[in-house]
XYZ file of C-alpha atoms in Angstrom:
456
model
C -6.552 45.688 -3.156
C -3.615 46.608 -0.932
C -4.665 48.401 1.621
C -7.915 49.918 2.518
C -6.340 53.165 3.252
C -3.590 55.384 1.972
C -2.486 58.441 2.936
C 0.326 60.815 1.430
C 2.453 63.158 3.617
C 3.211 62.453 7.357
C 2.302 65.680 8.872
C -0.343 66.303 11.283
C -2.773 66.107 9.146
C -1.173 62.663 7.544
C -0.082 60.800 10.302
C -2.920 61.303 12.491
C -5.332 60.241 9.686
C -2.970 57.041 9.539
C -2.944 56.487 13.573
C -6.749 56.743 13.443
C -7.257 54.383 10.553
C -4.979 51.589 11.850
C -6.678 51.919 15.325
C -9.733 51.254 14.125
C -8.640 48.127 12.570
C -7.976 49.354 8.392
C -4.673 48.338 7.145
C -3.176 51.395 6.314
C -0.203 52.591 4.259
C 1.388 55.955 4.964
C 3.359 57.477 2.592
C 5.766 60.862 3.310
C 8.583 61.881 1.322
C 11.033 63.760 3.467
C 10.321 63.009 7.724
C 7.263 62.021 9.436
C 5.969 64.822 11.306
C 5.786 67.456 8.505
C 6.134 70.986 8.795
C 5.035 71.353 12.803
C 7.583 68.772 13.881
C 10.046 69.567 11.581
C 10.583 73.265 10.938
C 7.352 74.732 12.050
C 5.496 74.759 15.516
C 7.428 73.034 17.572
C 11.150 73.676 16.686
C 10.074 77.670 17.207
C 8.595 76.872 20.409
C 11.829 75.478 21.198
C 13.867 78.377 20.569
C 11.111 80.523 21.927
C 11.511 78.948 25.371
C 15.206 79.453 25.861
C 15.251 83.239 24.767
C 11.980 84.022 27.085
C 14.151 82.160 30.176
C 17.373 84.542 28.923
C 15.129 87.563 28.726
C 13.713 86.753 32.391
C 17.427 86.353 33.600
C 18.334 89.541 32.408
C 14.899 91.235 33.708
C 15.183 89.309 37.362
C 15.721 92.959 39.574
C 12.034 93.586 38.877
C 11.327 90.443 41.197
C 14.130 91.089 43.200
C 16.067 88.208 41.753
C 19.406 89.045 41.001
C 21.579 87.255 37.763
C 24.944 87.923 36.620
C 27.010 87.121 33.542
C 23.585 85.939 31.818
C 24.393 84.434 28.905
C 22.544 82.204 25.739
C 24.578 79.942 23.537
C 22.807 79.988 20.431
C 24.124 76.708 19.181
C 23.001 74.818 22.066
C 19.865 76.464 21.430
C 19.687 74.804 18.286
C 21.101 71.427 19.319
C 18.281 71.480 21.827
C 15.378 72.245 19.415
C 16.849 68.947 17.197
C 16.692 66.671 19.877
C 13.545 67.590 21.233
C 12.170 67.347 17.278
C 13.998 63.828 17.236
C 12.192 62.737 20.510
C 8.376 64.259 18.759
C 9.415 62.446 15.591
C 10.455 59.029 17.285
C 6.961 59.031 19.524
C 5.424 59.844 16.390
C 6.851 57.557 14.909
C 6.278 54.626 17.767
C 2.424 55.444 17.588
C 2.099 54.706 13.484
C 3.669 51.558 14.446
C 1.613 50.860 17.354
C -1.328 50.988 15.516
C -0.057 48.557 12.691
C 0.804 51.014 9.950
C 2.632 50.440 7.630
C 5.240 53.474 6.445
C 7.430 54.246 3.377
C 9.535 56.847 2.553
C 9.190 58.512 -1.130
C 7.336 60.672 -3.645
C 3.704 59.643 -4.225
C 2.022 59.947 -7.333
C -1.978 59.369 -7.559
C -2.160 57.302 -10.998
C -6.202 57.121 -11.202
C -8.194 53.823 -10.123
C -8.407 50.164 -11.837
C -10.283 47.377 -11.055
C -8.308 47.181 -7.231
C -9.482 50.435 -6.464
C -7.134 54.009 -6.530
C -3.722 53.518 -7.265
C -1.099 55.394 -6.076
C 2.670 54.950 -7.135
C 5.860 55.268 -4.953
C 9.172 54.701 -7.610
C 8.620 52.215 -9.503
C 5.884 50.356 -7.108
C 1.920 50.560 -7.391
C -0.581 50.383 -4.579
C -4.088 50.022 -4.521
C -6.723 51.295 -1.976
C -9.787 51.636 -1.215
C -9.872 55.186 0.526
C -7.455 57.853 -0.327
C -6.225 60.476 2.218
C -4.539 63.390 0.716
C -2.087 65.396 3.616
C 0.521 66.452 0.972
C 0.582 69.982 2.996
C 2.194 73.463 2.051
C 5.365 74.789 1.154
C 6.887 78.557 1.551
C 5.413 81.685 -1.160
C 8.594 82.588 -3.063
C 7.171 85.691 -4.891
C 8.678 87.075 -7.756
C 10.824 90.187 -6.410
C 13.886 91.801 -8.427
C 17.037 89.861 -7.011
C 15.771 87.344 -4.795
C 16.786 84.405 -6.793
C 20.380 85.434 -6.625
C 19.751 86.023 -2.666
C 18.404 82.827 -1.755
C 21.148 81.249 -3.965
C 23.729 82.797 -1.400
C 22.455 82.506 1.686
C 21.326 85.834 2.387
C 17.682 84.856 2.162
C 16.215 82.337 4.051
C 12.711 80.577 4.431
C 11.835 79.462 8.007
C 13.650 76.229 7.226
C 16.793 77.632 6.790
C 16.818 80.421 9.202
C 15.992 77.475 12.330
C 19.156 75.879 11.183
C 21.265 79.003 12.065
C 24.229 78.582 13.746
C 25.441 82.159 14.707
C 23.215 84.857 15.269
C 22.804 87.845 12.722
C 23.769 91.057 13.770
C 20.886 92.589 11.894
C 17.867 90.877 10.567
C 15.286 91.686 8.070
C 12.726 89.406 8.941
C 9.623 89.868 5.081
C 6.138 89.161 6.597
C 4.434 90.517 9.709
C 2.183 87.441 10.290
C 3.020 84.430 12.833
C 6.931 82.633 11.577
C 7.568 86.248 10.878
C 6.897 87.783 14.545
C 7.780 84.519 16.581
C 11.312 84.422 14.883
C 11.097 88.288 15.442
C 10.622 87.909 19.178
C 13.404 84.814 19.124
C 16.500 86.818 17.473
C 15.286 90.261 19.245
C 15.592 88.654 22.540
C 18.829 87.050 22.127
C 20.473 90.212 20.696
C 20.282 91.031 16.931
C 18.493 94.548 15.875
C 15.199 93.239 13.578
C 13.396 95.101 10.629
C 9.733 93.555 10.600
C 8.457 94.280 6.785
C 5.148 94.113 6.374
C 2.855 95.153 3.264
C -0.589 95.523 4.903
C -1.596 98.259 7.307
C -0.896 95.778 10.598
C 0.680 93.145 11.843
C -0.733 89.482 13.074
C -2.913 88.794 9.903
C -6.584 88.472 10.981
C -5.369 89.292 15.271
C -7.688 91.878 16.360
C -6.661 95.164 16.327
C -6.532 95.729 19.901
C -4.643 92.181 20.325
C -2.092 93.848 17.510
C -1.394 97.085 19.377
C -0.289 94.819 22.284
C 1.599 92.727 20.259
C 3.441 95.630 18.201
C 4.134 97.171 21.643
C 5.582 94.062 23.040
C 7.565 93.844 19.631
C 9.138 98.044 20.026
C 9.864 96.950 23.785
C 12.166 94.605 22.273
C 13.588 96.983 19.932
C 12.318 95.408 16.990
C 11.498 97.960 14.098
C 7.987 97.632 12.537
C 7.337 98.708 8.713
C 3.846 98.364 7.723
C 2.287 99.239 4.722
C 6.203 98.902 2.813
C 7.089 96.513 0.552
C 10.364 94.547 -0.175
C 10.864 95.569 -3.917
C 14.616 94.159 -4.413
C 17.234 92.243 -2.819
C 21.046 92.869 -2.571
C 23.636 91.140 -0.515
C 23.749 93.078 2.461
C 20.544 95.050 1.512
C 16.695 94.994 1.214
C 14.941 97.526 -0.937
C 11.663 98.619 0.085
C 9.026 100.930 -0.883
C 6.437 102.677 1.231
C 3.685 105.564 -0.271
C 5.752 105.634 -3.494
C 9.125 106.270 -2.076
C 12.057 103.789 -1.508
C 14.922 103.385 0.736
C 16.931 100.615 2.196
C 17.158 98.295 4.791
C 20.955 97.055 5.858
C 21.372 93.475 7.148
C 22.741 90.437 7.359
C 20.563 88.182 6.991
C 16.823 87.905 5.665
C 14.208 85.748 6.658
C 10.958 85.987 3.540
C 7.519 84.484 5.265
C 5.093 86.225 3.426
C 2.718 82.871 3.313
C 2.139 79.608 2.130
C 0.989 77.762 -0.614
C -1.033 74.337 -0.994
C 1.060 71.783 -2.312
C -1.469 70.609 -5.282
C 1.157 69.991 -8.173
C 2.716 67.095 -9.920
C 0.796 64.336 -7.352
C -1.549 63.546 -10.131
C -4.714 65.017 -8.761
C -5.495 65.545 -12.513
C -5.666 61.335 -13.014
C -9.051 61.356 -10.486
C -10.042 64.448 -11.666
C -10.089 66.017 -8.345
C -11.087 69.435 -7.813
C -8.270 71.503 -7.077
C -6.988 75.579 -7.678
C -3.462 77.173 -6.834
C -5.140 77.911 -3.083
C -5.894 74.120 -2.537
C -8.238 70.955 -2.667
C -11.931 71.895 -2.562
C -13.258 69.458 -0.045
C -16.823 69.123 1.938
C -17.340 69.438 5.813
C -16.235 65.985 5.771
C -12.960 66.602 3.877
C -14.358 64.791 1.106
C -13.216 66.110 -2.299
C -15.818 65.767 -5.540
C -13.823 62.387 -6.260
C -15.854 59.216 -4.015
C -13.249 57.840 -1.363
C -10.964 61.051 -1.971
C -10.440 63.125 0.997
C -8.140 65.797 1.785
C -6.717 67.535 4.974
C -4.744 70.349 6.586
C -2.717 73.029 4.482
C -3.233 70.999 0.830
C -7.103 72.225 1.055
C -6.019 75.751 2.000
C -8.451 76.595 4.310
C -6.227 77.373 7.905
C -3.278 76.460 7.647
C -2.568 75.229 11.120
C -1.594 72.122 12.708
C -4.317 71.708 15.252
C -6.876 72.359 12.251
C -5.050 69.539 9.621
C -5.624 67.379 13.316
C -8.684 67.762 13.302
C -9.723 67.332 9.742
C -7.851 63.725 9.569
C -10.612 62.947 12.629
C -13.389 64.455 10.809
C -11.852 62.232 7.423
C -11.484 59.372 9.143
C -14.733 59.678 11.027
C -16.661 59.615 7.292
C -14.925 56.713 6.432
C -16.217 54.863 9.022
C -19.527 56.406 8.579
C -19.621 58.577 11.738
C -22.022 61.913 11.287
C -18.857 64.774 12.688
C -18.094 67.214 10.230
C -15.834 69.946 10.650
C -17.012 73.035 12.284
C -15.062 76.154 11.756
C -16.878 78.722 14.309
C -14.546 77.636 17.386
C -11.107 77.059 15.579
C -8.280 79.294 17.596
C -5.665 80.997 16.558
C -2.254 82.259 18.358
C 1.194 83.527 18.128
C 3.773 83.208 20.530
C 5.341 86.496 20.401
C 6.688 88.482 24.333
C 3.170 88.827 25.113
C 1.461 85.886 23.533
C -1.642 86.140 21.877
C -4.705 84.098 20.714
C -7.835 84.335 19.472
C -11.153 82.116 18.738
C -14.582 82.898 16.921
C -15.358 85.851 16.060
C -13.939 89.717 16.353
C -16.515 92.077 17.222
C -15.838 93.819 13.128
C -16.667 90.280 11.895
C -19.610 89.636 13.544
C -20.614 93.437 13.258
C -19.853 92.605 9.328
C -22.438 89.581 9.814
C -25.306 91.523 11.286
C -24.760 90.553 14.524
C -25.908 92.917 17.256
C -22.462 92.791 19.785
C -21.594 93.469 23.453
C -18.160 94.041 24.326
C -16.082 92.937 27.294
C -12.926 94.551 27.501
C -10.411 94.461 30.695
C -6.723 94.601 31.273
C -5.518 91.201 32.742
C -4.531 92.832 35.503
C -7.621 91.721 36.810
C -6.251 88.538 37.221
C -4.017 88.889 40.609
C -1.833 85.814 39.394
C -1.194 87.974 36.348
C -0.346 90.910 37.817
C 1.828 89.209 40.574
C 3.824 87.260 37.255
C 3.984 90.014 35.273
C 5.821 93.348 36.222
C 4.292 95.781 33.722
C 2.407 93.676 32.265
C 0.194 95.205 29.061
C -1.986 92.574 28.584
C -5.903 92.622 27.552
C -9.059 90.434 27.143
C -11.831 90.987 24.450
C -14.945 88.917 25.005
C -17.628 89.249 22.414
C -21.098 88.535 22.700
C -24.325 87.870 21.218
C -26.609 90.720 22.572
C -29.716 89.016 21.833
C -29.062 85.187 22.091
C -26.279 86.435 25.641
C -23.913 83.921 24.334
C -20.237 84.201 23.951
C -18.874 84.025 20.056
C -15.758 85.661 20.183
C -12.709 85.841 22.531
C -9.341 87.335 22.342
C -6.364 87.148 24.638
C -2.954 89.244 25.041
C -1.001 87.961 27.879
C -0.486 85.419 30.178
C -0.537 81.992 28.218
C -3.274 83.172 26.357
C -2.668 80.640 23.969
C -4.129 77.938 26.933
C -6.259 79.979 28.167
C -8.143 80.494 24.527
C -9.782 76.786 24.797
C -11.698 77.695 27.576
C -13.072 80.560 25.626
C -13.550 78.189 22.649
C -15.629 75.930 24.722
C -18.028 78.378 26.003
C -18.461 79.056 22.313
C -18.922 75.469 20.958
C -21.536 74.955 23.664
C -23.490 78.443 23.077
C -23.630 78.358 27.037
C -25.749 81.312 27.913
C -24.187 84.361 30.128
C -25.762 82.978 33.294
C -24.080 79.614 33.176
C -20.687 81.075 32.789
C -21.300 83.168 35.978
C -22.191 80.046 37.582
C -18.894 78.153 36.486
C -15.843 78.397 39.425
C -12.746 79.391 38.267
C -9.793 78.440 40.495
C -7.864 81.087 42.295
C -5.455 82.500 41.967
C -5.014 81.900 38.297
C -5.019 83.945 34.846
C -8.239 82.325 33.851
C -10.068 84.399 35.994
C -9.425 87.069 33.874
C -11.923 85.810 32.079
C -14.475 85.233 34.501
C -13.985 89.110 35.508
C -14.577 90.067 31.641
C -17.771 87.686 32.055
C -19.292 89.641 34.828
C -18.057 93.326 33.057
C -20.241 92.470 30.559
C -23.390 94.700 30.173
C -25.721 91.835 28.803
């Protein structure tokens, strides 16, 4: 036997699965076919974040006079923009990187292909080179939904349409943008190329934006998006592509959307093809690997994390899974618990979420009290934010007067969601969050005020 551990794809998911693994003392061998890091590091979280950052300091520049702060000739060079989002990915990648080989993993770059088990164990082939293990740790992650849409072939082929890979890679700044899917990549590069100075079409085929956001949380977030000038089309369709154009249709009529460039995000898919899952006979569909709470799949010494099992496809969930996989293997009782997994986007408000909305848990029979207050009641918030629209939703258990749902707009709701998450993990009752002191002045206390509004 090889190793005792392999892992394919060095995303989150992947490389954290092999950093755990070699730190507790299991040769490991980690095996990614493009760059360490995946997705997040690569053309996902972080790179957006990037970009995010520089066109929220432009947009407070330009909006200074409202503090009394004066700016002139305010300016954002894209490209530098750009250049700056690669070297802070080359700085994640290279501490990414330094921890695998810290903790005595072994890495190689290539395409692996799962060739069943022999007497060594599972094998797994890179080229023209076998390994054997004893545990297998499947991270092979997601790629972009190209549907099937009159034209689109032909657009991608020139340019004109763009996945999130290509559209972070930019180096000039479209005029007009027609940015296919209302969900996260679709609104954060929304916010990004709004803010710096193109006109954006959001197209979106359901009857919101944000996915699964709360309603309420949406509103603000659709507000912040029009305050921007950014043009939202829900329930409409892109039905065909032409260079220049995007066809869509909305209650049975069509029209057309001018632009110059087009960025499709509709979703992801599990990437469960061609990497021999058939050879172990692992359970698999087109939305991903069917695994346990422990991430094991029906194969013994087969698990499977982040986006390739298709449950949430974020990077702090594929994080946590490779913990919860790991954890198994060295017989450790932690399984994965999905009631306090957050959610955010980080749109001009930013938004999160955690647990449940008050229609879910109304859907699960669960008798609800709602806390709802601007975050003006925070006085950090309202000193920080001129205008600001921003809300808090707490929901609660009426009869057990615990917290199981939270939802922020505003602030850095995306920070201040893991406090919420925490009151939910622990089912503290009502009384012990009164008791808790929240520092002042801060935007946290916004949630302490939505703790005592509530009529428990």
């Amino acid at each position: 036997m090889d190793y005792e551990e392999i892992v394919i794809g060095g995303g989150p998911g992947g490389y954290l699965a092999a950093e755990r693994a070699g730190q507790a003392g299991l040769s490991t061998l980690l095996i990614e076919n493009a760059h360490v890091g995946g997705t997040c590091l690569n053309e996902g979280c972080i790179p957006t974040k990037t970009l995010l950052r520089s066109a929220k300091l432009y947009k407070s520049c330009l909006e200074g006079s409202a503090y009394g702060v004066s700016c002139k000739d305010v300016k954002i060079d894209h490209r530098f923009v750009v250049e700056r989002k690669r070297k802070v990915t080359s700085n994640l990648i290279s501490g990414v990187t330094a921890s695998l080989r810290a903790a005595k993993v072994k890495t190689i770059n290539g395409t692996a292909i799962i060739k069943g088990r022999n007497s060594d164990g599972i094998v797994v082939s890179v080229g023209d080179k076998d390994f054997s293990c004893r545990n297998l740790i499947i991270a092979s992650g997601s790629s972009p939904i190209i549907p099937n849409i009159q034209g689109l072939d032909k657009a991608m082929e020139s340019g004109f349409v763009m996945t999130s890979t290509g559209i972070l890679e930019l180096d000039s700044v479209p005029e007009t943008l027609c940015i296919i899917g209302g969900g996260v990549i679709g609104l954060e590069m929304a916010t990004y190329f709004a803010m710096i100075g193109s006109k954006v079409h959001v197209i979106e085929a359901a009857d919101k934006i944000a996915g699964a956001l709360d309603k309420d949380i949406a509103a603000v977030i659709q507000k912040g998006c029009q305050d921007l000038g950014i043009d939202i089309h829900v329930d409409t369709k892109a039905v065909a592509f032409e260079d220049g154009t995007v066809t869509v249709s909305k209650d049975g009529s069509e029209t057309t959307v001018s632009c110059d460039k087009v960025l499709l995000c509709i979703g992801r898919k599990a990437n469960v093809q061609n990497i021999g899952l058939e050879s172990l006979g692992i359970p698999y569909s087109v939305n991903g690997i069917k695994v346990d709470e422990y991430c094991l799949t029906g194969v013994p010494n087969v698990y499977a994390v982040g986006d390739c099992t298709g449950q949430n496809m974020q990077a702090h969930v594929a994080y946590r899974q490779a913990e919860v996989a790991i954890g198994a293997i060295l017989g450790k009782n932690d399984p994965m618990r999905w009631a306090c997994v957050p959610g955010l986007v980080h749109t001009e408000p930013e938004a999160a979420f955690v647990g449940l909305s008050d229609a879910e848990a109304k859907e699960a029979g669960i008798d609800t009290v709602v806390s709802k207050l601007s975050m003006n009641f925070s006085g950090l918030y309202l000193a920080e934010n001129e205008g600001g629209t921003g809300i808090i939703k707490l929901v609660f258990d009426r009869k057990k007067k615990t917290l199981i749902g939270a939802q922020i707009a505003g602030g850095p709701a995306s920070d201040l969601i893991t406090i919420c998450g925490m009151m939910i993990e622990n089912q503290l009752p009502v009384d012990r969050m009164k008791e808790y002191v929240f520092p002042h002045p801060t935007n946290a206390e916004a949630i302490r005020e939505a703790i005592f509004a509530a009529k428990l």
